[in-house]
Amino acid sequence: MTKKKVIFCDFDGTITEKDNIVSIMKEFGGNGWEETVKKVLGGEISIQEGVGKMFASVPSSKKEEIIRFVLTRSKLRGGFEDIIQYAKNENIEFYVVSGGIDFFVYPYLEDYISNDHVYCNGSDFTEETIKITWPNECDEHCENGCGCCKPSILRKWDSDEFYKIVIGDSITDVVAAKRADEVFARDFLIEKCRDLNISFTPFETFHDIIGHLEKKKEAVS
């Protein structure tokens, strides 16, 4: 039986050219966010703890300003619209799995992909500062404090039926890459894949990924 392809694509730094959380913190964050980022990347604290702590320094009143900031400042990576169309043409399910936050991820993607194909963290603006919520926490097989747990999401698709393709760039994609059948990587994820001996294909734009998938399809046809 031929497995059905399904794509799980990161958002920050992958669909967009830069990491939106870092950009938001540079513009709106309170003191100490840089140190929190270092601790997350160094594995000293979990992603969930780090993201929650960073946004807890941002006033809830900044919500609309942050949305406008992301929509106007964040540049879409080349070829994203094309890979969405390619996936439709090839009958490949395309999901966004993001450590980003719903209040800016959803509006950014609304012209490209429906919310039911987006997994990300949630948000609560009822208090003085932004509270992050975790609708996609780690399942019983993961204790990493991922926040939006990408490997837990991948486990929902039976490995005997689905060929899982992961596209990403950062620390949030490392454990997902371990569970993938195929990995497209850039930036920090390339380093970690090399360290962990995970097979990957580097990319700069989504056109690179489309080209690679087309070559593989031609090779087996």
C-alpha atoms as a PDB file:
ATOM      1  CA  MET A   1       0.000   0.000   0.000  1.00  0.00           C
ATOM      2  CA  THR A   2       1.308   3.428  -0.975  1.00  0.00           C
ATOM      3  CA  LYS A   3       1.329   5.808   1.955  1.00  0.00           C
ATOM      4  CA  LYS A   4      -0.561   9.083   1.640  1.00  0.00           C
ATOM      5  CA  LYS A   5       1.669  12.151   1.907  1.00  0.00           C
ATOM      6  CA  VAL A   6       0.913  14.770   4.547  1.00  0.00           C
ATOM      7  CA  ILE A   7       2.932  17.951   5.127  1.00  0.00           C
ATOM      8  CA  PHE A   8       3.520  19.523   8.544  1.00  0.00           C
ATOM      9  CA  CYS A   9       5.015  22.989   8.091  1.00  0.00           C
ATOM     10  CA  ASP A  10       6.392  25.379  10.700  1.00  0.00           C
ATOM     11  CA  PHE A  11       5.300  29.039  10.620  1.00  0.00           C
ATOM     12  CA  ASP A  12       7.813  31.418  12.255  1.00  0.00           C
ATOM     13  CA  GLY A  13      11.040  31.591  10.253  1.00  0.00           C
ATOM     14  CA  THR A  14       9.710  29.035   7.766  1.00  0.00           C
ATOM     15  CA  ILE A  15       6.507  30.346   6.162  1.00  0.00           C
ATOM     16  CA  THR A  16       7.659  33.790   7.217  1.00  0.00           C
ATOM     17  CA  GLU A  17      11.262  34.807   6.622  1.00  0.00           C
ATOM     18  CA  LYS A  18      11.892  35.799  10.241  1.00  0.00           C
ATOM     19  CA  ASP A  19      10.786  34.525  13.637  1.00  0.00           C
ATOM     20  CA  ASN A  20       7.757  36.618  14.580  1.00  0.00           C
ATOM     21  CA  ILE A  21       8.008  35.956  18.313  1.00  0.00           C
ATOM     22  CA  VAL A  22      11.550  37.351  18.381  1.00  0.00           C
ATOM     23  CA  SER A  23      10.440  40.340  16.269  1.00  0.00           C
ATOM     24  CA  ILE A  24       7.475  40.961  18.588  1.00  0.00           C
ATOM     25  CA  MET A  25       9.719  40.825  21.645  1.00  0.00           C
ATOM     26  CA  LYS A  26      12.185  43.273  20.117  1.00  0.00           C
ATOM     27  CA  GLU A  27       9.336  45.717  19.546  1.00  0.00           C
ATOM     28  CA  PHE A  28       7.050  45.106  22.550  1.00  0.00           C
ATOM     29  CA  GLY A  29       8.780  42.804  25.043  1.00  0.00           C
ATOM     30  CA  GLY A  30       9.799  43.650  28.575  1.00  0.00           C
ATOM     31  CA  ASN A  31      13.260  43.367  30.073  1.00  0.00           C
ATOM     32  CA  GLY A  32      15.025  40.017  29.985  1.00  0.00           C
ATOM     33  CA  TRP A  33      13.401  38.399  26.953  1.00  0.00           C
ATOM     34  CA  GLU A  34      16.783  37.913  25.220  1.00  0.00           C
ATOM     35  CA  GLU A  35      18.018  35.850  28.153  1.00  0.00           C
ATOM     36  CA  THR A  36      14.822  33.790  28.064  1.00  0.00           C
ATOM     37  CA  VAL A  37      15.389  33.017  24.369  1.00  0.00           C
ATOM     38  CA  LYS A  38      18.956  31.894  25.128  1.00  0.00           C
ATOM     39  CA  LYS A  39      17.721  29.589  27.883  1.00  0.00           C
ATOM     40  CA  VAL A  40      15.138  28.031  25.546  1.00  0.00           C
ATOM     41  CA  LEU A  41      17.672  27.458  22.758  1.00  0.00           C
ATOM     42  CA  GLY A  42      20.159  26.094  25.279  1.00  0.00           C
ATOM     43  CA  GLY A  43      17.615  23.674  26.707  1.00  0.00           C
ATOM     44  CA  GLU A  44      17.750  25.246  30.191  1.00  0.00           C
ATOM     45  CA  ILE A  45      13.988  25.868  30.210  1.00  0.00           C
ATOM     46  CA  SER A  46      11.166  24.421  28.130  1.00  0.00           C
ATOM     47  CA  ILE A  47       9.708  26.166  25.097  1.00  0.00           C
ATOM     48  CA  GLN A  48       6.368  26.359  26.905  1.00  0.00           C
ATOM     49  CA  GLU A  49       7.899  28.070  29.931  1.00  0.00           C
ATOM     50  CA  GLY A  50       9.938  30.444  27.800  1.00  0.00           C
ATOM     51  CA  VAL A  51       7.128  31.555  25.481  1.00  0.00           C
ATOM     52  CA  GLY A  52       4.734  31.998  28.400  1.00  0.00           C
ATOM     53  CA  LYS A  53       7.278  34.081  30.276  1.00  0.00           C
ATOM     54  CA  MET A  54       8.076  36.317  27.298  1.00  0.00           C
ATOM     55  CA  PHE A  55       4.456  37.190  26.534  1.00  0.00           C
ATOM     56  CA  ALA A  56       3.675  37.737  30.211  1.00  0.00           C
ATOM     57  CA  SER A  57       5.839  40.855  29.897  1.00  0.00           C
ATOM     58  CA  VAL A  58       3.619  42.318  27.139  1.00  0.00           C
ATOM     59  CA  PRO A  59       0.463  44.333  28.002  1.00  0.00           C
ATOM     60  CA  SER A  60      -2.799  42.850  26.686  1.00  0.00           C
ATOM     61  CA  SER A  61      -3.654  46.330  25.379  1.00  0.00           C
ATOM     62  CA  LYS A  62      -0.994  45.829  22.679  1.00  0.00           C
ATOM     63  CA  LYS A  63      -2.966  43.043  20.940  1.00  0.00           C
ATOM     64  CA  GLU A  64      -4.169  44.979  17.874  1.00  0.00           C
ATOM     65  CA  GLU A  65      -0.846  46.791  17.560  1.00  0.00           C
ATOM     66  CA  ILE A  66       1.009  43.462  17.522  1.00  0.00           C
ATOM     67  CA  ILE A  67      -1.337  42.049  14.870  1.00  0.00           C
ATOM     68  CA  ARG A  68      -0.750  45.078  12.637  1.00  0.00           C
ATOM     69  CA  PHE A  69       2.996  44.800  13.276  1.00  0.00           C
ATOM     70  CA  VAL A  70       3.114  41.164  12.129  1.00  0.00           C
ATOM     71  CA  LEU A  71       0.837  41.697   9.122  1.00  0.00           C
ATOM     72  CA  THR A  72       2.817  44.662   7.847  1.00  0.00           C
ATOM     73  CA  ARG A  73       6.383  43.732   8.818  1.00  0.00           C
ATOM     74  CA  SER A  74       6.563  39.954   8.377  1.00  0.00           C
ATOM     75  CA  LYS A  75       7.579  38.852   4.880  1.00  0.00           C
ATOM     76  CA  LEU A  76       6.226  35.663   3.343  1.00  0.00           C
ATOM     77  CA  ARG A  77       8.895  33.196   2.197  1.00  0.00           C
ATOM     78  CA  GLY A  78       9.057  32.755  -1.555  1.00  0.00           C
ATOM     79  CA  GLY A  79       6.914  30.010  -3.040  1.00  0.00           C
ATOM     80  CA  PHE A  80       4.519  29.542  -0.138  1.00  0.00           C
ATOM     81  CA  GLU A  81       1.414  30.213  -2.225  1.00  0.00           C
ATOM     82  CA  ASP A  82       2.790  27.830  -4.853  1.00  0.00           C
ATOM     83  CA  ILE A  83       3.344  24.960  -2.415  1.00  0.00           C
ATOM     84  CA  ILE A  84      -0.202  25.373  -1.088  1.00  0.00           C
ATOM     85  CA  GLN A  85      -1.476  25.048  -4.672  1.00  0.00           C
ATOM     86  CA  TYR A  86       0.942  22.185  -5.369  1.00  0.00           C
ATOM     87  CA  ALA A  87      -0.338  20.283  -2.325  1.00  0.00           C
ATOM     88  CA  LYS A  88      -3.938  20.739  -3.509  1.00  0.00           C
ATOM     89  CA  ASN A  89      -3.059  19.546  -7.008  1.00  0.00           C
ATOM     90  CA  GLU A  90      -1.248  16.488  -5.644  1.00  0.00           C
ATOM     91  CA  ASN A  91      -3.926  15.706  -3.051  1.00  0.00           C
ATOM     92  CA  ILE A  92      -1.441  16.236  -0.191  1.00  0.00           C
ATOM     93  CA  GLU A  93      -2.878  17.456   3.102  1.00  0.00           C
ATOM     94  CA  PHE A  94      -0.994  20.560   4.277  1.00  0.00           C
ATOM     95  CA  TYR A  95      -0.975  21.512   7.966  1.00  0.00           C
ATOM     96  CA  VAL A  96       0.742  24.401   9.697  1.00  0.00           C
ATOM     97  CA  VAL A  97       2.192  23.382  13.071  1.00  0.00           C
ATOM     98  CA  SER A  98       3.468  26.423  14.885  1.00  0.00           C
ATOM     99  CA  GLY A  99       4.891  27.477  18.209  1.00  0.00           C
ATOM    100  CA  GLY A 100       3.405  30.876  17.361  1.00  0.00           C
ATOM    101  CA  ILE A 101       0.235  32.336  18.850  1.00  0.00           C
ATOM    102  CA  ASP A 102      -3.259  32.211  17.354  1.00  0.00           C
ATOM    103  CA  PHE A 103      -3.953  35.950  17.504  1.00  0.00           C
ATOM    104  CA  PHE A 104      -1.300  36.718  14.879  1.00  0.00           C
ATOM    105  CA  VAL A 105      -0.903  33.338  13.118  1.00  0.00           C
ATOM    106  CA  TYR A 106      -4.566  33.033  12.057  1.00  0.00           C
ATOM    107  CA  PRO A 107      -4.918  36.481  10.468  1.00  0.00           C
ATOM    108  CA  TYR A 108      -1.567  36.132   8.703  1.00  0.00           C
ATOM    109  CA  LEU A 109      -2.570  32.830   7.101  1.00  0.00           C
ATOM    110  CA  GLU A 110      -6.271  33.480   6.475  1.00  0.00           C
ATOM    111  CA  ASP A 111      -5.815  34.029   2.711  1.00  0.00           C
ATOM    112  CA  TYR A 112      -3.876  30.775   2.313  1.00  0.00           C
ATOM    113  CA  ILE A 113      -5.110  28.084   4.682  1.00  0.00           C
ATOM    114  CA  SER A 114      -8.132  27.499   6.921  1.00  0.00           C
ATOM    115  CA  ASN A 115      -7.816  27.592  10.705  1.00  0.00           C
ATOM    116  CA  ASP A 116      -8.743  23.907  10.975  1.00  0.00           C
ATOM    117  CA  HIS A 117      -5.433  23.115   9.244  1.00  0.00           C
ATOM    118  CA  VAL A 118      -3.430  25.238  11.688  1.00  0.00           C
ATOM    119  CA  TYR A 119      -2.076  23.995  15.016  1.00  0.00           C
ATOM    120  CA  CYS A 120      -0.640  26.711  17.267  1.00  0.00           C
ATOM    121  CA  ASN A 121      -0.748  28.119  20.800  1.00  0.00           C
ATOM    122  CA  GLY A 122      -3.698  30.114  22.106  1.00  0.00           C
ATOM    123  CA  SER A 123      -3.992  33.454  23.882  1.00  0.00           C
ATOM    124  CA  ASP A 124      -5.963  35.133  26.654  1.00  0.00           C
ATOM    125  CA  PHE A 125      -6.218  38.925  26.891  1.00  0.00           C
ATOM    126  CA  THR A 126      -8.503  39.169  29.925  1.00  0.00           C
ATOM    127  CA  GLU A 127      -5.646  39.996  32.278  1.00  0.00           C
ATOM    128  CA  GLU A 128      -3.227  42.928  32.319  1.00  0.00           C
ATOM    129  CA  THR A 129      -0.563  41.059  30.360  1.00  0.00           C
ATOM    130  CA  ILE A 130      -0.873  38.439  27.615  1.00  0.00           C
ATOM    131  CA  LYS A 131      -1.436  34.912  28.852  1.00  0.00           C
ATOM    132  CA  ILE A 132      -0.556  32.077  26.485  1.00  0.00           C
ATOM    133  CA  THR A 133      -2.789  28.989  26.483  1.00  0.00           C
ATOM    134  CA  TRP A 134      -1.834  25.512  25.327  1.00  0.00           C
ATOM    135  CA  PRO A 135      -4.522  23.673  23.304  1.00  0.00           C
ATOM    136  CA  ASN A 136      -1.895  21.378  21.749  1.00  0.00           C
ATOM    137  CA  GLU A 137       0.193  20.319  24.762  1.00  0.00           C
ATOM    138  CA  CYS A 138       2.442  17.262  24.956  1.00  0.00           C
ATOM    139  CA  ASP A 139       0.715  13.883  25.009  1.00  0.00           C
ATOM    140  CA  GLU A 140       1.678  11.028  27.335  1.00  0.00           C
ATOM    141  CA  HIS A 141       4.681  10.192  25.146  1.00  0.00           C
ATOM    142  CA  CYS A 142       6.352  13.612  25.478  1.00  0.00           C
ATOM    143  CA  GLU A 143       7.583  15.459  28.548  1.00  0.00           C
ATOM    144  CA  ASN A 144       9.518  18.273  26.847  1.00  0.00           C
ATOM    145  CA  GLY A 145       7.095  21.089  27.650  1.00  0.00           C
ATOM    146  CA  CYS A 146       6.781  21.930  23.956  1.00  0.00           C
ATOM    147  CA  GLY A 147       3.766  24.226  24.238  1.00  0.00           C
ATOM    148  CA  CYS A 148       2.460  23.318  20.808  1.00  0.00           C
ATOM    149  CA  CYS A 149       3.816  19.752  20.726  1.00  0.00           C
ATOM    150  CA  LYS A 150       4.649  18.891  17.140  1.00  0.00           C
ATOM    151  CA  PRO A 151       5.552  15.216  17.715  1.00  0.00           C
ATOM    152  CA  SER A 152       2.279  14.724  19.605  1.00  0.00           C
ATOM    153  CA  ILE A 153       0.422  16.170  16.609  1.00  0.00           C
ATOM    154  CA  LEU A 154       2.321  13.928  14.172  1.00  0.00           C
ATOM    155  CA  ARG A 155       1.397  10.876  16.230  1.00  0.00           C
ATOM    156  CA  LYS A 156      -2.269  11.467  15.350  1.00  0.00           C
ATOM    157  CA  TRP A 157      -1.471  10.251  11.826  1.00  0.00           C
ATOM    158  CA  ASP A 158      -0.862   6.499  11.604  1.00  0.00           C
ATOM    159  CA  SER A 159       2.684   5.865  10.383  1.00  0.00           C
ATOM    160  CA  ASP A 160       1.499   2.783   8.513  1.00  0.00           C
ATOM    161  CA  GLU A 161      -0.852   4.899   6.405  1.00  0.00           C
ATOM    162  CA  PHE A 162       0.841   8.299   6.117  1.00  0.00           C
ATOM    163  CA  TYR A 163       4.176   9.517   4.769  1.00  0.00           C
ATOM    164  CA  LYS A 164       4.958  12.469   7.043  1.00  0.00           C
ATOM    165  CA  ILE A 165       6.889  15.435   5.645  1.00  0.00           C
ATOM    166  CA  VAL A 166       8.196  18.035   8.112  1.00  0.00           C
ATOM    167  CA  ILE A 167       9.299  21.509   7.001  1.00  0.00           C
ATOM    168  CA  GLY A 168      10.989  23.710   9.597  1.00  0.00           C
ATOM    169  CA  ASP A 169      13.850  25.822  10.830  1.00  0.00           C
ATOM    170  CA  SER A 170      14.073  25.894  14.614  1.00  0.00           C
ATOM    171  CA  ILE A 171      14.272  24.132  17.957  1.00  0.00           C
ATOM    172  CA  THR A 172      10.496  23.537  17.941  1.00  0.00           C
ATOM    173  CA  ASP A 173      10.940  21.305  14.860  1.00  0.00           C
ATOM    174  CA  VAL A 174      13.727  19.036  16.134  1.00  0.00           C
ATOM    175  CA  VAL A 175      11.634  16.345  17.815  1.00  0.00           C
ATOM    176  CA  ALA A 176       9.108  16.431  14.954  1.00  0.00           C
ATOM    177  CA  ALA A 177      11.979  15.835  12.528  1.00  0.00           C
ATOM    178  CA  LYS A 178      12.857  12.660  14.442  1.00  0.00           C
ATOM    179  CA  ARG A 179       9.375  11.297  13.713  1.00  0.00           C
ATOM    180  CA  ALA A 180       9.212  12.377  10.058  1.00  0.00           C
ATOM    181  CA  ASP A 181       9.661  10.265   6.941  1.00  0.00           C
ATOM    182  CA  GLU A 182      11.195  13.253   5.171  1.00  0.00           C
ATOM    183  CA  VAL A 183      12.586  16.552   6.486  1.00  0.00           C
ATOM    184  CA  PHE A 184      13.154  19.882   4.757  1.00  0.00           C
ATOM    185  CA  ALA A 185      15.320  22.088   6.965  1.00  0.00           C
ATOM    186  CA  ARG A 186      16.953  25.459   7.193  1.00  0.00           C
ATOM    187  CA  ASP A 187      18.874  27.508   9.756  1.00  0.00           C
ATOM    188  CA  PHE A 188      18.995  26.020  13.320  1.00  0.00           C
ATOM    189  CA  LEU A 189      17.210  22.815  12.280  1.00  0.00           C
ATOM    190  CA  ILE A 190      20.002  21.998   9.817  1.00  0.00           C
ATOM    191  CA  GLU A 191      22.550  22.114  12.644  1.00  0.00           C
ATOM    192  CA  LYS A 192      20.448  19.874  14.886  1.00  0.00           C
ATOM    193  CA  CYS A 193      19.703  17.379  12.099  1.00  0.00           C
ATOM    194  CA  ARG A 194      23.437  17.080  11.473  1.00  0.00           C
ATOM    195  CA  ASP A 195      24.150  16.665  15.193  1.00  0.00           C
ATOM    196  CA  LEU A 196      21.480  13.951  15.503  1.00  0.00           C
ATOM    197  CA  ASN A 197      22.165  12.243  12.151  1.00  0.00           C
ATOM    198  CA  ILE A 198      18.665  12.995  10.861  1.00  0.00           C
ATOM    199  CA  SER A 199      18.447  12.896   7.085  1.00  0.00           C
ATOM    200  CA  PHE A 200      17.254  16.201   5.614  1.00  0.00           C
ATOM    201  CA  THR A 201      17.061  18.312   2.470  1.00  0.00           C
ATOM    202  CA  PRO A 202      18.064  21.978   2.855  1.00  0.00           C
ATOM    203  CA  PHE A 203      15.849  24.696   1.375  1.00  0.00           C
ATOM    204  CA  GLU A 204      15.694  28.464   1.024  1.00  0.00           C
ATOM    205  CA  THR A 205      12.296  28.869  -0.666  1.00  0.00           C
ATOM    206  CA  PHE A 206       9.275  26.628  -1.053  1.00  0.00           C
ATOM    207  CA  HIS A 207      10.114  26.333  -4.749  1.00  0.00           C
ATOM    208  CA  ASP A 208      13.126  24.255  -3.662  1.00  0.00           C
ATOM    209  CA  ILE A 209      10.784  21.858  -1.844  1.00  0.00           C
ATOM    210  CA  ILE A 210       8.358  21.609  -4.765  1.00  0.00           C
ATOM    211  CA  GLY A 211      11.252  20.859  -7.110  1.00  0.00           C
ATOM    212  CA  HIS A 212      12.580  18.111  -4.846  1.00  0.00           C
ATOM    213  CA  LEU A 213       9.153  16.484  -4.423  1.00  0.00           C
ATOM    214  CA  GLU A 214       8.612  16.579  -8.202  1.00  0.00           C
ATOM    215  CA  LYS A 215      11.982  14.911  -8.864  1.00  0.00           C
ATOM    216  CA  LYS A 216      11.164  12.143  -6.397  1.00  0.00           C
ATOM    217  CA  LYS A 217       7.770  11.621  -7.999  1.00  0.00           C
ATOM    218  CA  GLU A 218       9.345  11.382 -11.461  1.00  0.00           C
ATOM    219  CA  ALA A 219      11.975   8.941 -10.203  1.00  0.00           C
ATOM    220  CA  VAL A 220       9.348   6.413  -9.108  1.00  0.00           C
ATOM    221  CA  SER A 221       6.955   6.900 -12.021  1.00  0.00           C
END
